[in-house]
Amino acid sequence: MLLFAIIFLSIYAGMHALVFWGISPLLKGHQALPFLTLVWMVVMTLLPIAIRLLDHHGLPTIARPLSWIGYTWMGFLWLAFAAYSLQGLVHLLRKVIGFPAHPLHGPVAAGAILLLVTAVGLYGLYEAHNLQTEQVHLTSGKLPIGHPGIRIVQISDLHLGLIHQQETLAPIISRIRQLHPDLVVATGDIVDAELSHLDGLAELWQGIDAPLGMYAITGNHEYYAGLEQAVDFLQRSGFTLLRGEALQLTPFLTLLGVDDPGRSGISEDAPLPQGLRGDGFTVLLKHRPIPPRDAAGRFDLQLSGHAHRGQIFPFNLLTRLRYPLQDGLSPLSGGGQIYASRGTGTWGPPMRVLSPPELTLFEITPGESP
């Protein structure tokens, strides 16, 4: 924990330092403003650690409003860091190779960037609440002609906890009910890091009527929250946990589910357990959007989440380096397809930019397999 705090604070302080450099032209000529800005940035750098400590020691009434302040600031800071990093790169290139100076160099450029960051951040706060229903139509020769089809709703990366509570979950449950799913699957990170904020939330899930049931797998945050307690919450919510298991739900549909590596040190692309296979149309639930090794022909559709498609642009460019299949439906070279959800909630900043939250409805009908 101490090592993590040191690494986090070092990186976060560095981000603040670069943003301070970026806005410094706006601070010149003001006697107190540079000092006050620096004090604010020091407080904001330390606030996430303070929030975690307050929450851990049973002070959620203090931790929650501070979390909205601290994590909202984090979102704006990430945007400012990206923008001023680009400006700094241009500035460095100009110095090194004589790149032409931008005509808006100085306080005008700094102010324009700050206004842009503010506007994009405010939009990001709106986008985080603009839940999208993505509809994916698939056909499969494994369903007999005349079969009515299967409706599966996927929810992922909700991160229930200090920020996301009943006011987040209730409209999501209502939307799921409106989709009339046969099956509901949760592909990990339904909870965040502390489970003391989930009172009354398990009962909300029980309002969903899915004839084939509700199934879930673990994500990395179920481990951070405490695996035993997270599993208990999911089970009380009506989910059946699949942990290296296969269930034949109908003669034409099988569901596979595997644990996230979490803290176990298992590779992200670890092969499926031997004997884990299904008959009919087979859906694999795996938190991280990386296909398992040596699994060709053992499933038709992998459902994943985890990457949030970066959550806040331009960080999707970084997450894509780690998870190239981080967004939407993609064919797999060995057969089958993978769908990576952008996630239904947020992690850290309650903000999304060019990555709106989603529920995903899969409608699988008889026809030619892809």
Short mmCIF file of C-alpha atoms in Angstrom, two decimals:
data_model
loop_
_atom_site.label_atom_id
_atom_site.label_comp_id
_atom_site.label_asym_id
_atom_site.label_seq_id
_atom_site.Cartn_x
_atom_site.Cartn_y
_atom_site.Cartn_z
CA MET A 1 0.00 0.00 0.00
CA LEU A 2 2.84 2.39 0.90
CA LEU A 3 4.66 1.68 -2.36
CA PHE A 4 1.46 2.28 -4.34
CA ALA A 5 0.89 5.59 -2.53
CA ILE A 6 4.44 6.74 -3.28
CA ILE A 7 4.16 5.83 -6.96
CA PHE A 8 0.71 7.42 -7.28
CA LEU A 9 1.74 10.63 -5.55
CA SER A 10 4.88 10.91 -7.67
CA ILE A 11 2.96 10.56 -10.93
CA TYR A 12 0.07 12.76 -9.83
CA ALA A 13 2.41 15.48 -8.54
CA GLY A 14 4.25 15.38 -11.86
CA MET A 15 0.98 15.88 -13.75
CA HIS A 16 0.15 18.86 -11.56
CA ALA A 17 3.63 20.30 -12.12
CA LEU A 18 3.23 20.16 -15.90
CA VAL A 19 -0.21 21.79 -15.74
CA PHE A 20 1.21 24.49 -13.44
CA TRP A 21 3.84 25.15 -16.12
CA GLY A 22 1.08 25.30 -18.73
CA ILE A 23 -0.97 27.92 -16.91
CA SER A 24 2.01 29.88 -15.58
CA PRO A 25 1.70 32.62 -18.25
CA LEU A 26 -1.74 33.39 -16.77
CA LEU A 27 -0.30 33.75 -13.26
CA LYS A 28 2.42 36.25 -14.04
CA GLY A 29 1.88 39.69 -12.57
CA HIS A 30 -0.39 38.41 -9.79
CA GLN A 31 1.24 38.51 -6.38
CA ALA A 32 -0.79 35.87 -4.53
CA LEU A 33 -2.29 33.80 -7.35
CA PRO A 34 0.76 31.59 -8.07
CA PHE A 35 1.07 30.68 -4.38
CA LEU A 36 -2.66 29.98 -3.97
CA THR A 37 -2.66 27.87 -7.14
CA LEU A 38 0.30 25.88 -5.86
CA VAL A 39 -1.39 25.30 -2.49
CA TRP A 40 -4.57 24.13 -4.24
CA MET A 41 -2.58 21.70 -6.39
CA VAL A 42 -0.76 20.28 -3.37
CA VAL A 43 -4.09 19.71 -1.60
CA MET A 44 -5.60 18.09 -4.70
CA THR A 45 -2.55 15.85 -5.09
CA LEU A 46 -2.98 14.51 -1.57
CA LEU A 47 -6.79 14.36 -1.59
CA PRO A 48 -7.27 10.90 -3.22
CA ILE A 49 -5.10 9.33 -0.51
CA ALA A 50 -6.99 11.25 2.19
CA ILE A 51 -10.32 10.11 0.73
CA ARG A 52 -9.24 6.48 0.82
CA LEU A 53 -8.09 6.78 4.44
CA LEU A 54 -11.30 8.53 5.54
CA ASP A 55 -13.41 5.91 3.80
CA HIS A 56 -11.38 3.04 5.21
CA HIS A 57 -11.76 4.41 8.75
CA GLY A 58 -15.55 4.64 8.56
CA LEU A 59 -16.07 8.30 7.67
CA PRO A 60 -18.01 8.06 4.38
CA THR A 61 -20.08 11.19 5.08
CA ILE A 62 -16.85 13.18 4.84
CA ALA A 63 -15.20 11.02 2.19
CA ARG A 64 -18.06 11.11 -0.31
CA PRO A 65 -18.33 14.88 -0.94
CA LEU A 66 -14.54 15.10 -0.96
CA SER A 67 -14.46 12.28 -3.52
CA TRP A 68 -16.73 14.23 -5.88
CA ILE A 69 -14.42 17.24 -5.57
CA GLY A 70 -11.17 15.30 -5.79
CA TYR A 71 -12.08 12.94 -8.62
CA THR A 72 -13.84 15.61 -10.67
CA TRP A 73 -10.68 17.69 -10.38
CA MET A 74 -8.70 14.61 -11.46
CA GLY A 75 -10.72 14.43 -14.67
CA PHE A 76 -10.11 18.08 -15.49
CA LEU A 77 -6.44 17.63 -14.62
CA TRP A 78 -6.09 14.68 -17.01
CA LEU A 79 -7.52 16.77 -19.82
CA ALA A 80 -5.29 19.72 -18.96
CA PHE A 81 -2.26 17.45 -18.71
CA ALA A 82 -2.90 16.08 -22.20
CA ALA A 83 -3.45 19.54 -23.69
CA TYR A 84 -0.49 21.24 -22.06
CA SER A 85 1.72 18.23 -22.82
CA LEU A 86 0.94 18.73 -26.49
CA GLN A 87 1.69 22.43 -26.16
CA GLY A 88 4.95 21.62 -24.38
CA LEU A 89 5.94 19.20 -27.12
CA VAL A 90 5.36 21.84 -29.78
CA HIS A 91 7.33 24.33 -27.67
CA LEU A 92 10.22 21.85 -27.35
CA LEU A 93 10.23 21.07 -31.08
CA ARG A 94 10.33 24.76 -31.85
CA LYS A 95 13.39 25.16 -29.67
CA VAL A 96 15.21 22.05 -30.88
CA ILE A 97 14.59 22.15 -34.63
CA GLY A 98 13.33 25.65 -35.23
CA PHE A 99 9.66 24.70 -35.47
CA PRO A 100 7.69 27.90 -36.19
CA ALA A 101 6.30 29.53 -33.08
CA HIS A 102 2.54 29.36 -32.69
CA PRO A 103 1.02 32.82 -33.08
CA LEU A 104 -0.93 32.35 -29.82
CA HIS A 105 2.10 31.57 -27.69
CA GLY A 106 2.03 32.81 -24.10
CA PRO A 107 -0.97 33.82 -21.96
CA VAL A 108 -3.38 33.81 -24.90
CA ALA A 109 -2.53 30.19 -25.75
CA ALA A 110 -2.58 29.18 -22.08
CA GLY A 111 -5.98 30.81 -21.59
CA ALA A 112 -7.42 29.29 -24.76
CA ILE A 113 -6.29 25.83 -23.70
CA LEU A 114 -7.73 26.33 -20.22
CA LEU A 115 -11.10 27.38 -21.66
CA LEU A 116 -11.09 24.37 -24.00
CA VAL A 117 -10.25 22.00 -21.15
CA THR A 118 -13.03 23.48 -19.01
CA ALA A 119 -15.59 23.11 -21.81
CA VAL A 120 -14.56 19.54 -22.60
CA GLY A 121 -14.56 18.62 -18.91
CA LEU A 122 -18.07 19.99 -18.38
CA TYR A 123 -19.23 18.00 -21.40
CA GLY A 124 -17.51 14.94 -19.92
CA LEU A 125 -19.56 15.27 -16.73
CA TYR A 126 -22.70 15.22 -18.88
CA GLU A 127 -21.53 12.33 -21.05
CA ALA A 128 -20.89 10.16 -17.99
CA HIS A 129 -24.66 10.24 -17.32
CA ASN A 130 -25.69 9.78 -20.96
CA LEU A 131 -26.22 6.02 -20.87
CA GLN A 132 -26.34 4.45 -24.33
CA THR A 133 -28.03 1.19 -25.25
CA GLU A 134 -25.88 -0.54 -27.86
CA GLN A 135 -27.74 -3.15 -29.90
CA VAL A 136 -25.73 -5.95 -31.49
CA HIS A 137 -27.46 -8.35 -33.88
CA LEU A 138 -25.80 -11.73 -34.40
CA THR A 139 -26.84 -14.81 -36.33
CA SER A 140 -25.73 -18.36 -35.66
CA GLY A 141 -26.21 -21.67 -37.38
CA LYS A 142 -26.17 -23.26 -33.93
CA LEU A 143 -29.71 -22.04 -33.33
CA PRO A 144 -32.32 -24.09 -35.22
CA ILE A 145 -34.58 -22.46 -37.78
CA GLY A 146 -37.68 -21.24 -36.01
CA HIS A 147 -35.89 -20.54 -32.73
CA PRO A 148 -37.23 -17.23 -31.32
CA GLY A 149 -33.72 -15.98 -30.61
CA ILE A 150 -31.90 -15.04 -27.42
CA ARG A 151 -31.71 -11.58 -25.86
CA ILE A 152 -28.65 -11.02 -23.66
CA VAL A 153 -27.96 -7.78 -21.77
CA GLN A 154 -24.37 -7.11 -20.73
CA ILE A 155 -23.45 -4.74 -17.92
CA SER A 156 -19.83 -4.09 -17.05
CA ASP A 157 -17.54 -1.87 -14.97
CA LEU A 158 -20.26 -0.20 -12.95
CA HIS A 159 -17.90 0.50 -10.01
CA LEU A 160 -20.54 0.76 -7.30
CA GLY A 161 -19.03 2.34 -4.21
CA LEU A 162 -18.23 5.75 -2.84
CA ILE A 163 -19.41 7.73 -5.90
CA HIS A 164 -21.82 5.38 -7.69
CA GLN A 165 -24.68 4.38 -5.41
CA GLN A 166 -28.48 4.11 -5.64
CA GLU A 167 -28.94 7.20 -7.81
CA THR A 168 -26.63 5.61 -10.39
CA LEU A 169 -27.93 2.06 -10.18
CA ALA A 170 -31.72 2.64 -10.13
CA PRO A 171 -32.04 4.10 -13.67
CA ILE A 172 -29.71 1.41 -15.02
CA ILE A 173 -31.92 -1.32 -13.54
CA SER A 174 -34.96 0.40 -15.04
CA ARG A 175 -33.30 0.45 -18.47
CA ILE A 176 -32.42 -3.25 -18.22
CA ARG A 177 -36.02 -4.12 -17.39
CA GLN A 178 -37.23 -2.18 -20.43
CA LEU A 179 -35.00 -4.32 -22.68
CA HIS A 180 -36.79 -7.55 -21.60
CA PRO A 181 -33.65 -9.72 -21.59
CA ASP A 182 -33.67 -13.50 -21.50
CA LEU A 183 -30.29 -13.39 -19.81
CA VAL A 184 -28.28 -10.73 -17.93
CA VAL A 185 -24.50 -11.00 -17.64
CA ALA A 186 -22.11 -8.83 -15.62
CA THR A 187 -18.54 -8.91 -16.86
CA GLY A 188 -16.67 -7.66 -13.80
CA ASP A 189 -15.94 -4.55 -11.74
CA ILE A 190 -19.54 -4.22 -10.60
CA VAL A 191 -18.15 -3.03 -7.27
CA ASP A 192 -15.24 -0.68 -6.75
CA ALA A 193 -12.94 -0.74 -3.72
CA GLU A 194 -15.06 -0.36 -0.56
CA LEU A 195 -18.28 -2.30 0.03
CA SER A 196 -19.59 -0.33 3.00
CA HIS A 197 -21.63 1.92 0.67
CA LEU A 198 -23.76 -0.79 -0.91
CA ASP A 199 -26.58 -1.07 1.64
CA GLY A 200 -29.89 -1.50 -0.15
CA LEU A 201 -28.35 -1.91 -3.60
CA ALA A 202 -28.58 -5.70 -3.72
CA GLU A 203 -32.38 -5.47 -3.50
CA LEU A 204 -32.53 -3.23 -6.59
CA TRP A 205 -31.11 -5.97 -8.80
CA GLN A 206 -33.87 -8.32 -7.74
CA GLY A 207 -36.37 -6.29 -9.77
CA ILE A 208 -34.96 -7.73 -13.00
CA ASP A 209 -36.91 -10.59 -14.57
CA ALA A 210 -34.58 -12.60 -16.81
CA PRO A 211 -35.96 -16.10 -17.55
CA LEU A 212 -32.49 -17.60 -18.10
CA GLY A 213 -31.06 -15.89 -15.03
CA MET A 214 -28.33 -13.41 -14.13
CA TYR A 215 -24.67 -14.43 -14.17
CA ALA A 216 -21.48 -12.62 -13.23
CA ILE A 217 -17.73 -13.02 -13.21
CA THR A 218 -15.09 -11.28 -11.14
CA GLY A 219 -13.12 -8.27 -12.33
CA ASN A 220 -9.97 -6.87 -10.80
CA HIS A 221 -11.95 -4.50 -8.55
CA GLU A 222 -13.80 -7.39 -6.93
CA TYR A 223 -10.37 -8.42 -5.65
CA TYR A 224 -9.51 -4.88 -4.53
CA ALA A 225 -12.78 -4.67 -2.61
CA GLY A 226 -12.29 -8.04 -0.96
CA LEU A 227 -13.24 -11.07 -3.02
CA GLU A 228 -15.35 -12.85 -0.40
CA GLN A 229 -17.43 -9.76 0.36
CA ALA A 230 -17.79 -8.84 -3.32
CA VAL A 231 -18.99 -12.33 -4.20
CA ASP A 232 -21.47 -12.19 -1.32
CA PHE A 233 -22.88 -8.89 -2.61
CA LEU A 234 -23.26 -10.23 -6.14
CA GLN A 235 -24.98 -13.38 -4.92
CA ARG A 236 -27.38 -11.37 -2.74
CA SER A 237 -28.12 -9.28 -5.83
CA GLY A 238 -29.32 -12.41 -7.63
CA PHE A 239 -26.23 -13.19 -9.71
CA THR A 240 -24.76 -16.65 -10.07
CA LEU A 241 -20.96 -16.43 -10.10
CA LEU A 242 -19.13 -18.38 -12.80
CA ARG A 243 -15.57 -19.05 -11.70
CA GLY A 244 -14.04 -21.38 -14.23
CA GLU A 245 -17.38 -23.02 -14.91
CA ALA A 246 -19.63 -23.90 -17.84
CA LEU A 247 -23.42 -23.98 -17.65
CA GLN A 248 -25.73 -25.23 -20.37
CA LEU A 249 -28.68 -22.87 -19.99
CA THR A 250 -30.71 -24.34 -22.87
CA PRO A 251 -30.01 -27.06 -25.44
CA PHE A 252 -28.75 -24.29 -27.72
CA LEU A 253 -26.93 -21.94 -25.31
CA THR A 254 -23.95 -22.47 -23.02
CA LEU A 255 -22.33 -19.90 -20.76
CA LEU A 256 -18.67 -20.05 -19.74
CA GLY A 257 -17.16 -17.80 -17.07
CA VAL A 258 -13.62 -17.32 -15.78
CA ASP A 259 -12.12 -15.32 -12.92
CA ASP A 260 -10.09 -12.21 -13.54
CA PRO A 261 -6.38 -12.69 -12.75
CA GLY A 262 -6.79 -10.05 -10.03
CA ARG A 263 -3.84 -10.38 -7.69
CA SER A 264 -3.14 -14.01 -8.55
CA GLY A 265 -0.44 -13.31 -11.12
CA ILE A 266 -2.22 -15.35 -13.82
CA SER A 267 -1.57 -14.09 -17.33
CA GLU A 268 -4.29 -11.95 -18.92
CA ASP A 269 -4.43 -14.36 -21.87
CA ALA A 270 -4.28 -17.55 -19.80
CA PRO A 271 -5.86 -20.53 -21.57
CA LEU A 272 -9.33 -21.68 -20.59
CA PRO A 273 -9.42 -24.46 -17.99
CA GLN A 274 -9.30 -27.90 -19.55
CA GLY A 275 -12.75 -29.33 -20.08
CA LEU A 276 -14.37 -25.89 -20.06
CA ARG A 277 -16.41 -26.02 -23.23
CA GLY A 278 -20.03 -25.91 -24.24
CA ASP A 279 -22.61 -27.13 -26.71
CA GLY A 280 -24.72 -24.91 -28.92
CA PHE A 281 -24.00 -21.19 -29.10
CA THR A 282 -21.34 -20.60 -26.46
CA VAL A 283 -20.73 -17.28 -24.70
CA LEU A 284 -17.53 -16.71 -22.73
CA LEU A 285 -17.51 -14.12 -19.94
CA LYS A 286 -13.98 -12.79 -19.38
CA HIS A 287 -13.33 -9.40 -17.78
CA ARG A 288 -10.29 -8.28 -19.76
CA PRO A 289 -10.69 -7.97 -23.55
CA ILE A 290 -7.93 -10.41 -24.40
CA PRO A 291 -8.90 -13.77 -25.94
CA PRO A 292 -7.59 -16.79 -24.03
CA ARG A 293 -4.80 -18.79 -25.60
CA ASP A 294 -5.56 -22.07 -27.33
CA ALA A 295 -9.32 -21.53 -27.18
CA ALA A 296 -10.16 -21.56 -30.90
CA GLY A 297 -13.51 -23.21 -31.50
CA ARG A 298 -14.44 -23.35 -27.81
CA PHE A 299 -16.72 -20.30 -27.82
CA ASP A 300 -18.68 -18.20 -30.28
CA LEU A 301 -18.76 -14.87 -28.44
CA GLN A 302 -16.52 -13.44 -25.73
CA LEU A 303 -17.98 -10.63 -23.63
CA SER A 304 -15.50 -8.36 -21.84
CA GLY A 305 -15.05 -4.90 -20.35
CA HIS A 306 -12.24 -3.49 -18.19
CA ALA A 307 -10.66 -0.88 -20.50
CA HIS A 308 -13.60 1.62 -20.57
CA ARG A 309 -12.25 2.56 -24.03
CA GLY A 310 -9.97 4.89 -22.10
CA GLN A 311 -12.97 6.66 -20.49
CA ILE A 312 -11.52 10.12 -21.15
CA PHE A 313 -10.06 11.04 -24.54
CA PRO A 314 -7.15 10.98 -25.41
CA PHE A 315 -6.33 8.22 -22.92
CA ASN A 316 -8.10 5.70 -25.14
CA LEU A 317 -4.98 5.94 -27.32
CA LEU A 318 -2.93 4.61 -24.40
CA THR A 319 -5.37 1.87 -23.38
CA ARG A 320 -5.53 0.72 -27.00
CA LEU A 321 -1.82 -0.10 -26.83
CA ARG A 322 -2.57 -2.57 -24.04
CA TYR A 323 -6.02 -3.68 -25.20
CA PRO A 324 -6.33 -3.33 -29.00
CA LEU A 325 -9.77 -5.01 -28.89
CA GLN A 326 -11.13 -2.51 -26.35
CA ASP A 327 -14.21 -1.25 -28.15
CA GLY A 328 -17.15 -3.03 -29.70
CA LEU A 329 -17.36 -6.18 -31.80
CA SER A 330 -14.25 -7.72 -33.37
CA PRO A 331 -13.71 -11.03 -35.19
CA LEU A 332 -11.12 -13.44 -33.81
CA SER A 333 -8.61 -15.17 -36.04
CA GLY A 334 -9.39 -18.60 -34.63
CA GLY A 335 -13.14 -18.19 -35.07
CA GLY A 336 -15.76 -16.54 -32.94
CA GLN A 337 -16.02 -12.89 -31.97
CA ILE A 338 -15.23 -10.65 -29.00
CA TYR A 339 -17.26 -7.71 -27.74
CA ALA A 340 -15.62 -5.22 -25.37
CA SER A 341 -18.00 -2.93 -23.51
CA ARG A 342 -17.06 0.70 -22.81
CA GLY A 343 -18.46 0.09 -19.33
CA THR A 344 -21.61 1.27 -17.60
CA GLY A 345 -20.11 3.41 -14.84
CA THR A 346 -16.90 5.33 -14.32
CA TRP A 347 -13.70 4.71 -12.43
CA GLY A 348 -11.96 7.61 -10.73
CA PRO A 349 -13.27 10.80 -12.35
CA PRO A 350 -17.09 10.78 -12.75
CA MET A 351 -16.47 11.88 -16.32
CA ARG A 352 -16.35 10.41 -19.82
CA VAL A 353 -15.16 12.03 -23.04
CA LEU A 354 -15.86 10.30 -26.38
CA SER A 355 -16.59 7.07 -24.52
CA PRO A 356 -20.21 7.17 -23.32
CA PRO A 357 -21.39 4.54 -20.82
CA GLU A 358 -23.30 1.63 -22.25
CA LEU A 359 -25.65 -1.23 -21.70
CA THR A 360 -25.34 -3.77 -24.48
CA LEU A 361 -28.23 -5.79 -25.88
CA PHE A 362 -27.26 -8.83 -27.95
CA GLU A 363 -29.98 -10.32 -30.13
CA ILE A 364 -28.88 -13.74 -31.37
CA THR A 365 -31.08 -15.33 -34.02
CA PRO A 366 -30.87 -18.36 -36.33
CA GLY A 367 -28.87 -17.84 -39.49
CA GLU A 368 -25.44 -18.19 -40.99
CA SER A 369 -22.58 -18.02 -38.49
CA PRO A 370 -19.94 -15.34 -39.19
#
